[in-house]
């Protein structure tokens, strides 16, 4: 926590005056997306939709358009549905209870606990990839924490939290920041780590992981083609003719498959031979 006080990044959703809604938006945007890409998008989003009610009043297609190229645009739809539910169920106020947060569309275990801890300063284990890695190395002595959060991970992190709610919330974000800046996956900066003298992994000689995950190709995948199609739709205020979408990718079968997936996910609407964002 002392290290965090001296080294934490100055991010807008961490400011004392950050609203619970702004924290919730940041957590959804940060899923599988780098902070450097999220920060400018978050600022534009909060200027346009400073409260859940502002977002809920606009059609979901506007949320998708504003999402731009953050990736995984279904998050934009879920955030719009979440805003609508907050307005309908909670009078436009983000709830401070984990169970109520979990009941919102698109809010999972991690996001609910993150909002409760970071926005409402409650004591909850907030566990993402960075936190799993920090705890796996410093406590268990293994190179990483695995691909998914398990109940055992939640128990391990909760055991490390101070009893005081405010201190626990600060410790949670400190674990996360340590994993993002120092205890990184590929090139950890162990000499700069405040846990270096007690880290079980370092004391064991920093053994490598049991297996290496293969790098994933992106260019040419269905997700890549979906992104090309969405870029055309976001750029147009009018319905887009099918032939304009046909021009974005030469493989007809893959293009049709990607478009069908977008339609199924509710990210695109079709009317005869034209396509639009929803709403």
Coordinates of C-alpha atoms in Angstrom, one line a residue:
X1 CA 0.0 0.0 0.0
X2 CA 3.0 2.3 0.6
X3 CA 4.3 1.4 -2.8
X4 CA 0.9 2.2 -4.4
X5 CA 0.7 5.6 -2.7
X6 CA 4.0 6.5 -4.3
X7 CA 3.7 4.8 -7.7
X8 CA 0.1 4.5 -8.7
X9 CA -1.0 5.8 -12.1
X10 CA -3.1 9.0 -12.0
X11 CA -6.2 7.7 -13.7
X12 CA -9.5 9.7 -13.7
X13 CA -11.7 6.9 -12.4
X14 CA -9.5 6.7 -9.3
X15 CA -10.0 10.3 -8.3
X16 CA -11.8 11.0 -5.0
X17 CA -14.7 12.6 -6.9
X18 CA -15.2 9.8 -9.4
X19 CA -18.8 8.6 -9.3
X20 CA -19.8 4.9 -8.9
X21 CA -21.1 5.1 -12.5
X22 CA -17.7 6.3 -13.8
X23 CA -16.0 3.4 -11.9
X24 CA -18.5 0.9 -13.4
X25 CA -17.9 2.2 -16.9
X26 CA -14.1 2.1 -16.5
X27 CA -14.3 -1.5 -15.3
X28 CA -16.4 -2.7 -18.2
X29 CA -14.1 -0.8 -20.7
X30 CA -10.9 -2.2 -19.1
X31 CA -12.0 -5.8 -19.7
X32 CA -9.4 -7.2 -22.1
X33 CA -8.4 -3.7 -23.1
X34 CA -5.3 -1.6 -22.3
X35 CA -5.5 1.4 -20.0
X36 CA -3.9 3.6 -22.7
X37 CA -6.8 2.8 -25.1
X38 CA -9.5 3.0 -22.5
X39 CA -8.7 6.4 -20.9
X40 CA -9.6 8.7 -23.9
X41 CA -12.6 6.6 -24.7
X42 CA -13.8 6.7 -21.1
X43 CA -13.4 10.5 -21.0
X44 CA -15.5 10.9 -24.2
X45 CA -18.1 8.5 -22.8
X46 CA -18.4 10.3 -19.4
X47 CA -18.7 13.7 -21.1
X48 CA -21.6 12.4 -23.2
X49 CA -23.2 10.1 -20.6
X50 CA -22.3 11.3 -17.1
X51 CA -25.1 9.2 -15.5
X52 CA -26.9 5.9 -16.3
X53 CA -30.0 7.9 -17.1
X54 CA -28.2 9.9 -19.9
X55 CA -27.0 6.6 -21.5
X56 CA -30.4 4.9 -21.1
X57 CA -32.1 7.8 -22.9
X58 CA -30.2 7.1 -26.1
X59 CA -30.6 4.1 -28.4
X60 CA -28.2 1.2 -27.9
X61 CA -26.7 1.8 -31.4
X62 CA -25.2 5.1 -30.1
X63 CA -23.4 3.2 -27.4
X64 CA -22.0 0.9 -30.0
X65 CA -20.9 3.8 -32.2
X66 CA -19.2 5.5 -29.3
X67 CA -17.4 2.3 -28.4
X68 CA -15.5 2.8 -31.5
X69 CA -12.5 0.4 -31.7
X70 CA -12.2 -0.7 -28.1
X71 CA -13.0 -4.2 -29.2
X72 CA -15.6 -6.7 -28.0
X73 CA -18.5 -4.3 -28.8
X74 CA -21.0 -6.5 -27.0
X75 CA -19.7 -4.8 -23.9
X76 CA -21.3 -1.5 -25.2
X77 CA -24.7 -3.2 -25.5
X78 CA -24.3 -4.7 -22.0
X79 CA -23.4 -1.3 -20.6
X80 CA -26.4 0.2 -22.2
X81 CA -28.7 -2.6 -20.8
X82 CA -27.0 -2.1 -17.4
X83 CA -27.7 1.7 -17.5
X84 CA -31.4 1.0 -18.4
X85 CA -31.7 -1.5 -15.5
X86 CA -30.1 1.0 -13.1
X87 CA -32.7 3.6 -14.1
X88 CA -35.6 1.1 -13.9
X89 CA -34.6 -0.7 -10.7
X90 CA -32.6 1.8 -8.7
X91 CA -33.9 5.2 -9.7
X92 CA -30.7 5.8 -11.8
X93 CA -28.3 5.3 -8.8
X94 CA -25.7 2.6 -9.1
X95 CA -26.4 0.1 -6.2
X96 CA -23.7 -0.4 -3.6
X97 CA -24.6 -4.1 -2.8
X98 CA -22.6 -6.9 -4.6
X99 CA -25.7 -9.0 -5.1
X100 CA -27.7 -6.1 -6.6
X101 CA -24.7 -5.3 -8.9
X102 CA -24.5 -9.0 -10.0
X103 CA -28.2 -8.8 -10.9
X104 CA -27.5 -6.0 -13.5
X105 CA -27.1 -7.1 -17.2
X106 CA -23.5 -7.8 -18.1
X107 CA -22.0 -7.5 -14.6
X108 CA -20.1 -10.5 -13.5
X109 CA -18.3 -11.5 -10.3
X110 CA -15.2 -9.5 -10.9
X111 CA -17.0 -6.2 -12.0
X112 CA -19.5 -6.4 -9.1
X113 CA -16.7 -6.7 -6.5
X114 CA -14.6 -4.1 -8.2
X115 CA -17.4 -1.5 -8.2
X116 CA -18.2 -2.4 -4.6
X117 CA -14.6 -2.0 -3.5
X118 CA -13.4 0.9 -5.6
X119 CA -16.5 3.0 -5.8
X120 CA -18.0 2.2 -2.3
X121 CA -14.8 1.3 -0.4
X122 CA -16.0 -2.1 0.7
X123 CA -14.0 -5.1 1.7
X124 CA -14.2 -7.7 -1.1
X125 CA -11.5 -9.8 -2.9
X126 CA -11.2 -8.2 -6.3
X127 CA -9.4 -10.7 -8.5
X128 CA -8.3 -10.2 -12.1
X129 CA -5.3 -11.7 -14.1
X130 CA -2.9 -9.3 -12.5
X131 CA -4.0 -10.0 -8.9
X132 CA -4.0 -13.8 -9.5
X133 CA -0.4 -13.5 -10.8
X134 CA 0.8 -11.4 -7.8
X135 CA -0.7 -13.8 -5.3
X136 CA 0.4 -16.9 -7.1
X137 CA 4.0 -15.7 -7.2
X138 CA 4.3 -14.0 -3.8
X139 CA 2.3 -16.6 -1.8
X140 CA 2.2 -19.9 -3.7
X141 CA 5.5 -19.6 -5.5
X142 CA 4.1 -20.4 -9.0
X143 CA 4.8 -18.4 -12.2
X144 CA 1.2 -17.4 -12.9
X145 CA -2.3 -17.8 -11.5
X146 CA -4.0 -19.7 -14.2
X147 CA -6.5 -18.6 -16.9
X148 CA -9.6 -18.1 -14.8
X149 CA -10.5 -17.0 -11.3
X150 CA -11.6 -19.8 -9.0
X151 CA -13.2 -19.8 -5.5
X152 CA -9.7 -20.7 -4.2
X153 CA -8.4 -17.5 -5.7
X154 CA -11.0 -15.4 -4.0
X155 CA -10.3 -17.0 -0.6
X156 CA -6.5 -16.5 -1.1
X157 CA -6.9 -12.8 -1.8
X158 CA -9.5 -12.2 0.9
X159 CA -7.0 -13.7 3.4
X160 CA -4.5 -11.0 2.5
X161 CA -6.9 -8.0 2.9
X162 CA -6.8 -5.8 5.9
X163 CA -9.9 -6.0 8.1
X164 CA -10.8 -2.3 7.7
X165 CA -13.0 -1.6 4.7
X166 CA -11.1 1.4 3.4
X167 CA -7.7 -0.2 3.8
X168 CA -9.0 -3.4 2.2
X169 CA -10.3 -1.4 -0.8
X170 CA -6.9 0.3 -1.1
X171 CA -5.0 -3.0 -0.8
X172 CA -7.2 -4.4 -3.6
X173 CA -6.3 -1.7 -6.1
X174 CA -2.6 -1.9 -4.9
X175 CA -2.4 -5.6 -5.7
X176 CA -3.9 -4.9 -9.2
X177 CA -1.5 -2.0 -9.8
X178 CA 1.5 -4.1 -8.7
X179 CA 0.6 -6.8 -11.2
X180 CA 0.1 -4.3 -14.0
X181 CA 3.3 -2.3 -13.5
X182 CA 5.8 -4.5 -11.7
X183 CA 4.8 -8.1 -11.4
X184 CA 4.1 -8.4 -15.1
X185 CA 3.7 -11.7 -17.0
X186 CA 6.7 -11.6 -19.3
X187 CA 9.3 -9.3 -17.8
X188 CA 8.7 -8.8 -14.0
X189 CA 10.7 -6.0 -12.5
X190 CA 11.5 -7.9 -9.3
X191 CA 14.2 -5.6 -7.9
X192 CA 11.6 -2.8 -7.8
X193 CA 8.9 -4.9 -6.2
X194 CA 7.9 -4.1 -2.6
X195 CA 7.3 -7.9 -2.0
X196 CA 10.7 -9.0 -3.4
X197 CA 12.1 -10.1 0.0
X198 CA 9.1 -12.3 0.8
X199 CA 8.0 -13.5 -2.7
X200 CA 7.9 -17.3 -2.7
X201 CA 8.4 -17.4 -6.5
X202 CA 11.5 -15.2 -6.4
X203 CA 13.0 -17.1 -3.4
X204 CA 12.5 -20.4 -5.3
X205 CA 14.5 -19.0 -8.2
X206 CA 11.6 -17.8 -10.4
X207 CA 10.7 -21.2 -12.0
X208 CA 9.0 -20.9 -15.4
X209 CA 5.3 -21.8 -15.8
X210 CA 4.4 -25.4 -16.4
X211 CA 3.2 -24.6 -19.9
X212 CA 3.4 -21.7 -22.3
X213 CA 0.2 -20.5 -23.8
X214 CA 0.3 -20.1 -27.6
X215 CA 0.0 -16.5 -28.9
X216 CA -3.3 -15.9 -30.6
X217 CA -3.6 -14.7 -34.2
X218 CA -6.0 -11.8 -34.8
X219 CA -5.7 -10.6 -38.4
X220 CA -7.9 -12.7 -40.6
X221 CA -10.0 -14.2 -37.8
X222 CA -13.8 -13.9 -37.7
X223 CA -13.4 -11.4 -34.9
X224 CA -11.2 -9.3 -37.2
X225 CA -13.8 -9.4 -40.0
X226 CA -16.5 -8.5 -37.5
X227 CA -14.4 -5.4 -36.6
X228 CA -14.2 -4.4 -40.2
X229 CA -18.0 -4.7 -40.7
X230 CA -18.6 -2.7 -37.5
X231 CA -16.3 0.1 -38.5
X232 CA -18.4 0.6 -41.7
X233 CA -21.6 0.7 -39.7
X234 CA -20.3 3.0 -37.0
X235 CA -19.1 5.5 -39.6
X236 CA -22.5 5.8 -41.3
X237 CA -25.6 7.6 -40.0
X238 CA -27.7 6.0 -42.8
X239 CA -28.5 2.3 -43.5
X240 CA -25.6 0.6 -45.1
X241 CA -26.3 -1.3 -48.3
X242 CA -25.1 -5.0 -48.4
X243 CA -22.7 -4.3 -51.2
X244 CA -20.8 -1.8 -49.0
X245 CA -20.2 -4.5 -46.4
X246 CA -19.3 -7.0 -49.2
X247 CA -16.3 -4.8 -50.0
X248 CA -14.6 -5.1 -46.6
X249 CA -13.3 -8.7 -46.9
X250 CA -12.8 -10.9 -49.9
X251 CA -13.8 -14.3 -48.3
X252 CA -17.5 -14.4 -48.8
X253 CA -18.2 -17.4 -46.5
X254 CA -16.2 -15.8 -43.7
X255 CA -17.8 -12.4 -44.3
X256 CA -21.3 -13.9 -44.1
X257 CA -20.4 -15.9 -41.0
X258 CA -19.1 -12.7 -39.3
X259 CA -22.2 -10.7 -40.3
X260 CA -24.5 -13.5 -39.1
X261 CA -22.7 -13.5 -35.7
X262 CA -23.2 -9.7 -35.4
X263 CA -26.9 -10.1 -36.2
X264 CA -27.3 -12.9 -33.6
X265 CA -25.5 -10.9 -31.0
X266 CA -27.9 -7.9 -31.5
X267 CA -25.1 -5.6 -32.6
X268 CA -26.5 -5.1 -36.1
X269 CA -30.1 -4.9 -37.5
X270 CA -31.1 -5.9 -41.0
X271 CA -33.8 -4.4 -43.1
X272 CA -34.1 -6.0 -46.5
X273 CA -30.6 -5.5 -48.0
X274 CA -29.4 -2.8 -45.7
X275 CA -27.8 -2.9 -42.2
X276 CA -27.7 -0.5 -39.3
X277 CA -26.7 -0.3 -35.7
X278 CA -29.6 -1.2 -33.3
X279 CA -32.0 1.4 -32.1

